């Protein structure tokens, strides 16, 4: 059975329509119309936002064993402006072994995965808050969701 997040399904539909419109038209207004149609029912931005922490970013990223995710993780771990990276993987997936194998396959430095700035956490992409502890989520300043659909 295919498991897909409703948000990802909606984003896939939007992306598909935008790409087809971009190819089919030379009129930029068509793309603006699409953006307005899909953004019409978005919730309003909250009047008060959580203050952004000062100092280095704490990044939560999904999909780090895939092609894009691996490159992104390597880049984040090498960025001095990033203080901590949480890599979210599926529960019970032998995540560290999978992450090391992904780095090895791409000839990336596996030692980066031993950095005190790297934390592998298990979560659930379909659950609220990715199934992660709320204290961990409060610490995060940037979320990068690059996980792809899995068919089981």
PDB file of N, CA and C in Angstrom, residues 10-75:
ATOM      1  N   UNK A  10      -0.935  17.189  -1.793  1.00  0.00           N
ATOM      2  CA  UNK A  10      -1.349  18.510  -2.255  1.00  0.00           C
ATOM      3  C   UNK A  10      -0.184  19.227  -2.939  1.00  0.00           C
ATOM      4  N   UNK A  11       1.007  19.160  -2.354  1.00  0.00           N
ATOM      5  CA  UNK A  11       2.164  19.818  -2.950  1.00  0.00           C
ATOM      6  C   UNK A  11       2.515  19.192  -4.301  1.00  0.00           C
ATOM      7  N   UNK A  12       2.370  17.884  -4.418  1.00  0.00           N
ATOM      8  CA  UNK A  12       2.651  17.220  -5.689  1.00  0.00           C
ATOM      9  C   UNK A  12       1.678  17.705  -6.766  1.00  0.00           C
ATOM     10  N   UNK A  13       0.415  17.868  -6.411  1.00  0.00           N
ATOM     11  CA  UNK A  13      -0.588  18.355  -7.366  1.00  0.00           C
ATOM     12  C   UNK A  13      -0.279  19.784  -7.795  1.00  0.00           C
ATOM     13  N   UNK A  14       0.100  20.613  -6.844  1.00  0.00           N
ATOM     14  CA  UNK A  14       0.433  22.002  -7.155  1.00  0.00           C
ATOM     15  C   UNK A  14       1.653  22.056  -8.057  1.00  0.00           C
ATOM     16  N   UNK A  15       2.684  21.311  -7.694  1.00  0.00           N
ATOM     17  CA  UNK A  15       3.917  21.307  -8.482  1.00  0.00           C
ATOM     18  C   UNK A  15       3.640  20.840  -9.901  1.00  0.00           C
ATOM     19  N   UNK A  16       2.843  19.787 -10.038  1.00  0.00           N
ATOM     20  CA  UNK A  16       2.501  19.267 -11.358  1.00  0.00           C
ATOM     21  C   UNK A  16       1.787  20.326 -12.188  1.00  0.00           C
ATOM     22  N   UNK A  17       0.812  20.998 -11.586  1.00  0.00           N
ATOM     23  CA  UNK A  17       0.068  22.010 -12.324  1.00  0.00           C
ATOM     24  C   UNK A  17       0.958  23.185 -12.704  1.00  0.00           C
ATOM     25  N   UNK A  18       1.808  23.626 -11.806  1.00  0.00           N
ATOM     26  CA  UNK A  18       2.690  24.757 -12.089  1.00  0.00           C
ATOM     27  C   UNK A  18       3.659  24.404 -13.219  1.00  0.00           C
ATOM     28  N   UNK A  19       4.229  23.203 -13.156  1.00  0.00           N
ATOM     29  CA  UNK A  19       5.175  22.794 -14.198  1.00  0.00           C
ATOM     30  C   UNK A  19       4.492  22.722 -15.564  1.00  0.00           C
ATOM     31  N   UNK A  20       3.274  22.159 -15.605  1.00  0.00           N
ATOM     32  CA  UNK A  20       2.566  22.080 -16.881  1.00  0.00           C
ATOM     33  C   UNK A  20       2.201  23.472 -17.390  1.00  0.00           C
ATOM     34  N   UNK A  21       1.790  24.347 -16.487  1.00  0.00           N
ATOM     35  CA  UNK A  21       1.439  25.713 -16.881  1.00  0.00           C
ATOM     36  C   UNK A  21       2.669  26.470 -17.379  1.00  0.00           C
ATOM     37  N   UNK A  22       3.789  26.265 -16.715  1.00  0.00           N
ATOM     38  CA  UNK A  22       5.018  26.958 -17.119  1.00  0.00           C
ATOM     39  C   UNK A  22       5.448  26.527 -18.518  1.00  0.00           C
ATOM     40  N   UNK A  23       5.236  25.259 -18.837  1.00  0.00           N
ATOM     41  CA  UNK A  23       5.611  24.750 -20.156  1.00  0.00           C
ATOM     42  C   UNK A  23       4.602  25.199 -21.212  1.00  0.00           C
ATOM     43  N   UNK A  24       3.314  25.219 -20.839  1.00  0.00           N
ATOM     44  CA  UNK A  24       2.239  25.459 -21.801  1.00  0.00           C
ATOM     45  C   UNK A  24       2.014  26.938 -22.109  1.00  0.00           C
ATOM     46  N   UNK A  25       2.496  27.823 -21.281  1.00  0.00           N
ATOM     47  CA  UNK A  25       2.183  29.239 -21.480  1.00  0.00           C
ATOM     48  C   UNK A  25       3.436  30.096 -21.429  1.00  0.00           C
ATOM     49  N   UNK A  26       3.323  31.218 -22.044  1.00  0.00           N
ATOM     50  CA  UNK A  26       4.385  32.220 -21.947  1.00  0.00           C
ATOM     51  C   UNK A  26       3.874  33.413 -21.142  1.00  0.00           C
ATOM     52  N   UNK A  27       2.682  33.263 -20.592  1.00  0.00           N
ATOM     53  CA  UNK A  27       2.052  34.350 -19.851  1.00  0.00           C
ATOM     54  C   UNK A  27       2.314  34.193 -18.360  1.00  0.00           C
ATOM     55  N   UNK A  28       3.141  35.048 -17.772  1.00  0.00           N
ATOM     56  CA  UNK A  28       3.448  34.943 -16.335  1.00  0.00           C
ATOM     57  C   UNK A  28       2.202  35.049 -15.454  1.00  0.00           C
ATOM     58  N   UNK A  29       1.166  35.728 -15.934  1.00  0.00           N
ATOM     59  CA  UNK A  29      -0.045  35.886 -15.130  1.00  0.00           C
ATOM     60  C   UNK A  29      -0.708  34.543 -14.850  1.00  0.00           C
ATOM     61  N   UNK A  30      -0.554  33.575 -15.753  1.00  0.00           N
ATOM     62  CA  UNK A  30      -1.112  32.241 -15.519  1.00  0.00           C
ATOM     63  C   UNK A  30      -0.510  31.627 -14.254  1.00  0.00           C
ATOM     64  N   UNK A  31       0.791  31.799 -14.063  1.00  0.00           N
ATOM     65  CA  UNK A  31       1.444  31.268 -12.862  1.00  0.00           C
ATOM     66  C   UNK A  31       0.996  32.011 -11.618  1.00  0.00           C
ATOM     67  N   UNK A  32       0.807  33.312 -11.724  1.00  0.00           N
ATOM     68  CA  UNK A  32       0.302  34.102 -10.598  1.00  0.00           C
ATOM     69  C   UNK A  32      -1.102  33.626 -10.234  1.00  0.00           C
ATOM     70  N   UNK A  33      -1.938  33.377 -11.230  1.00  0.00           N
ATOM     71  CA  UNK A  33      -3.303  32.896 -10.980  1.00  0.00           C
ATOM     72  C   UNK A  33      -3.301  31.552 -10.246  1.00  0.00           C
ATOM     73  N   UNK A  34      -2.412  30.662 -10.638  1.00  0.00           N
ATOM     74  CA  UNK A  34      -2.302  29.370  -9.963  1.00  0.00           C
ATOM     75  C   UNK A  34      -1.896  29.573  -8.510  1.00  0.00           C
ATOM     76  N   UNK A  35      -0.899  30.405  -8.286  1.00  0.00           N
ATOM     77  CA  UNK A  35      -0.440  30.672  -6.916  1.00  0.00           C
ATOM     78  C   UNK A  35      -1.556  31.256  -6.073  1.00  0.00           C
ATOM     79  N   UNK A  36      -2.306  32.177  -6.620  1.00  0.00           N
ATOM     80  CA  UNK A  36      -3.417  32.780  -5.876  1.00  0.00           C
ATOM     81  C   UNK A  36      -4.506  31.755  -5.575  1.00  0.00           C
ATOM     82  N   UNK A  37      -4.793  30.874  -6.530  1.00  0.00           N
ATOM     83  CA  UNK A  37      -5.829  29.858  -6.322  1.00  0.00           C
ATOM     84  C   UNK A  37      -5.435  28.907  -5.183  1.00  0.00           C
ATOM     85  N   UNK A  38      -4.183  28.453  -5.174  1.00  0.00           N
ATOM     86  CA  UNK A  38      -3.758  27.502  -4.153  1.00  0.00           C
ATOM     87  C   UNK A  38      -3.474  28.153  -2.807  1.00  0.00           C
ATOM     88  N   UNK A  39      -3.246  29.441  -2.784  1.00  0.00           N
ATOM     89  CA  UNK A  39      -2.956  30.099  -1.510  1.00  0.00           C
ATOM     90  C   UNK A  39      -4.169  30.796  -0.915  1.00  0.00           C
ATOM     91  N   UNK A  40      -5.292  30.771  -1.598  1.00  0.00           N
ATOM     92  CA  UNK A  40      -6.490  31.493  -1.147  1.00  0.00           C
ATOM     93  C   UNK A  40      -6.990  31.031   0.218  1.00  0.00           C
ATOM     94  N   UNK A  41      -6.890  29.758   0.536  1.00  0.00           N
ATOM     95  CA  UNK A  41      -7.444  29.242   1.790  1.00  0.00           C
ATOM     96  C   UNK A  41      -6.391  28.923   2.840  1.00  0.00           C
ATOM     97  N   UNK A  42      -5.184  29.435   2.652  1.00  0.00           N
ATOM     98  CA  UNK A  42      -4.159  29.208   3.663  1.00  0.00           C
ATOM     99  C   UNK A  42      -4.508  29.981   4.927  1.00  0.00           C
ATOM    100  N   UNK A  43      -4.165  29.426   6.083  1.00  0.00           N
ATOM    101  CA  UNK A  43      -4.452  30.152   7.320  1.00  0.00           C
ATOM    102  C   UNK A  43      -3.616  31.438   7.389  1.00  0.00           C
ATOM    103  N   UNK A  44      -4.151  32.411   8.095  1.00  0.00           N
ATOM    104  CA  UNK A  44      -3.434  33.669   8.273  1.00  0.00           C
ATOM    105  C   UNK A  44      -2.193  33.443   9.121  1.00  0.00           C
ATOM    106  N   UNK A  45      -1.215  34.264   8.895  1.00  0.00           N
ATOM    107  CA  UNK A  45      -0.005  34.210   9.711  1.00  0.00           C
ATOM    108  C   UNK A  45      -0.363  34.648  11.130  1.00  0.00           C
ATOM    109  N   UNK A  46       0.111  33.904  12.129  1.00  0.00           N
ATOM    110  CA  UNK A  46      -0.204  34.290  13.512  1.00  0.00           C
ATOM    111  C   UNK A  46       0.305  35.695  13.825  1.00  0.00           C
ATOM    112  N   UNK A  47      -0.437  36.419  14.658  1.00  0.00           N
ATOM    113  CA  UNK A  47      -0.030  37.773  15.028  1.00  0.00           C
ATOM    114  C   UNK A  47       1.255  37.763  15.846  1.00  0.00           C
ATOM    115  N   UNK A  48       1.398  36.746  16.688  1.00  0.00           N
ATOM    116  CA  UNK A  48       2.638  36.639  17.457  1.00  0.00           C
ATOM    117  C   UNK A  48       3.357  35.363  17.035  1.00  0.00           C
ATOM    118  N   UNK A  49       4.603  35.518  16.713  1.00  0.00           N
ATOM    119  CA  UNK A  49       5.406  34.387  16.292  1.00  0.00           C
ATOM    120  C   UNK A  49       6.384  34.023  17.398  1.00  0.00           C
ATOM    121  N   UNK A  50       6.741  32.776  17.439  1.00  0.00           N
ATOM    122  CA  UNK A  50       7.752  32.342  18.387  1.00  0.00           C
ATOM    123  C   UNK A  50       9.054  33.044  18.028  1.00  0.00           C
ATOM    124  N   UNK A  51       9.728  33.643  19.000  1.00  0.00           N
ATOM    125  CA  UNK A  51      10.978  34.333  18.670  1.00  0.00           C
ATOM    126  C   UNK A  51      12.025  33.342  18.161  1.00  0.00           C
ATOM    127  N   UNK A  52      12.748  33.773  17.161  1.00  0.00           N
ATOM    128  CA  UNK A  52      13.807  32.940  16.603  1.00  0.00           C
ATOM    129  C   UNK A  52      14.994  32.978  17.555  1.00  0.00           C
ATOM    130  N   UNK A  53      15.517  31.802  17.884  1.00  0.00           N
ATOM    131  CA  UNK A  53      16.640  31.772  18.815  1.00  0.00           C
ATOM    132  C   UNK A  53      17.855  32.498  18.253  1.00  0.00           C
ATOM    133  N   UNK A  54      18.584  33.144  19.129  1.00  0.00           N
ATOM    134  CA  UNK A  54      19.826  33.796  18.725  1.00  0.00           C
ATOM    135  C   UNK A  54      20.929  32.745  18.656  1.00  0.00           C
ATOM    136  N   UNK A  55      21.918  33.006  17.866  1.00  0.00           N
ATOM    137  CA  UNK A  55      23.033  32.069  17.774  1.00  0.00           C
ATOM    138  C   UNK A  55      22.897  31.164  16.573  1.00  0.00           C
ATOM    139  N   UNK A  56      23.483  30.011  16.691  1.00  0.00           N
ATOM    140  CA  UNK A  56      23.540  29.069  15.569  1.00  0.00           C
ATOM    141  C   UNK A  56      22.202  28.359  15.377  1.00  0.00           C
ATOM    142  N   UNK A  57      21.922  28.029  14.119  1.00  0.00           N
ATOM    143  CA  UNK A  57      20.682  27.338  13.798  1.00  0.00           C
ATOM    144  C   UNK A  57      20.692  25.906  14.321  1.00  0.00           C
ATOM    145  N   UNK A  58      19.508  25.450  14.715  1.00  0.00           N
ATOM    146  CA  UNK A  58      19.269  24.044  15.033  1.00  0.00           C
ATOM    147  C   UNK A  58      18.330  23.550  13.941  1.00  0.00           C
ATOM    148  N   UNK A  59      18.823  22.627  13.120  1.00  0.00           N
ATOM    149  CA  UNK A  59      18.108  22.196  11.923  1.00  0.00           C
ATOM    150  C   UNK A  59      17.557  20.789  12.119  1.00  0.00           C
ATOM    151  N   UNK A  60      16.296  20.611  11.743  1.00  0.00           N
ATOM    152  CA  UNK A  60      15.671  19.291  11.709  1.00  0.00           C
ATOM    153  C   UNK A  60      15.455  18.970  10.244  1.00  0.00           C
ATOM    154  N   UNK A  61      15.970  17.829   9.800  1.00  0.00           N
ATOM    155  CA  UNK A  61      15.873  17.477   8.386  1.00  0.00           C
ATOM    156  C   UNK A  61      15.394  16.034   8.252  1.00  0.00           C
ATOM    157  N   UNK A  62      14.528  15.804   7.270  1.00  0.00           N
ATOM    158  CA  UNK A  62      14.046  14.463   6.963  1.00  0.00           C
ATOM    159  C   UNK A  62      14.652  14.030   5.633  1.00  0.00           C
ATOM    160  N   UNK A  63      14.668  12.736   5.387  1.00  0.00           N
ATOM    161  CA  UNK A  63      15.107  12.222   4.094  1.00  0.00           C
ATOM    162  C   UNK A  63      16.611  12.205   3.908  1.00  0.00           C
ATOM    163  N   UNK A  64      17.364  12.101   4.989  1.00  0.00           N
ATOM    164  CA  UNK A  64      18.821  12.230   4.893  1.00  0.00           C
ATOM    165  C   UNK A  64      19.531  11.020   4.302  1.00  0.00           C
ATOM    166  N   UNK A  65      18.817   9.927   4.066  1.00  0.00           N
ATOM    167  CA  UNK A  65      19.467   8.780   3.436  1.00  0.00           C
ATOM    168  C   UNK A  65      19.276   8.782   1.918  1.00  0.00           C
ATOM    169  N   UNK A  66      18.486   9.708   1.411  1.00  0.00           N
ATOM    170  CA  UNK A  66      18.289   9.824  -0.030  1.00  0.00           C
ATOM    171  C   UNK A  66      19.371  10.693  -0.660  1.00  0.00           C
ATOM    172  N   UNK A  67      19.314  10.840  -1.964  1.00  0.00           N
ATOM    173  CA  UNK A  67      20.333  11.602  -2.689  1.00  0.00           C
ATOM    174  C   UNK A  67      20.413  13.049  -2.220  1.00  0.00           C
ATOM    175  N   UNK A  68      19.311  13.766  -2.321  1.00  0.00           N
ATOM    176  CA  UNK A  68      19.298  15.170  -1.917  1.00  0.00           C
ATOM    177  C   UNK A  68      19.566  15.307  -0.421  1.00  0.00           C
ATOM    178  N   UNK A  69      18.927  14.461   0.377  1.00  0.00           N
ATOM    179  CA  UNK A  69      19.082  14.538   1.826  1.00  0.00           C
ATOM    180  C   UNK A  69      20.510  14.305   2.287  1.00  0.00           C
ATOM    181  N   UNK A  70      21.205  13.374   1.666  1.00  0.00           N
ATOM    182  CA  UNK A  70      22.606  13.101   2.008  1.00  0.00           C
ATOM    183  C   UNK A  70      23.465  14.329   1.740  1.00  0.00           C
ATOM    184  N   UNK A  71      23.313  14.910   0.571  1.00  0.00           N
ATOM    185  CA  UNK A  71      24.090  16.107   0.235  1.00  0.00           C
ATOM    186  C   UNK A  71      23.769  17.247   1.187  1.00  0.00           C
ATOM    187  N   UNK A  72      22.500  17.385   1.493  1.00  0.00           N
ATOM    188  CA  UNK A  72      22.076  18.437   2.411  1.00  0.00           C
ATOM    189  C   UNK A  72      22.668  18.218   3.805  1.00  0.00           C
ATOM    190  N   UNK A  73      22.626  16.994   4.288  1.00  0.00           N
ATOM    191  CA  UNK A  73      23.176  16.680   5.610  1.00  0.00           C
ATOM    192  C   UNK A  73      24.671  16.968   5.651  1.00  0.00           C
ATOM    193  N   UNK A  74      25.393  16.541   4.633  1.00  0.00           N
ATOM    194  CA  UNK A  74      26.833  16.805   4.586  1.00  0.00           C
ATOM    195  C   UNK A  74      27.103  18.307   4.630  1.00  0.00           C
ATOM    196  N   UNK A  75      26.328  19.066   3.883  1.00  0.00           N
ATOM    197  CA  UNK A  75      26.493  20.517   3.843  1.00  0.00           C
ATOM    198  C   UNK A  75      26.185  21.158   5.199  1.00  0.00           C
TER     199      UNK A  75
END
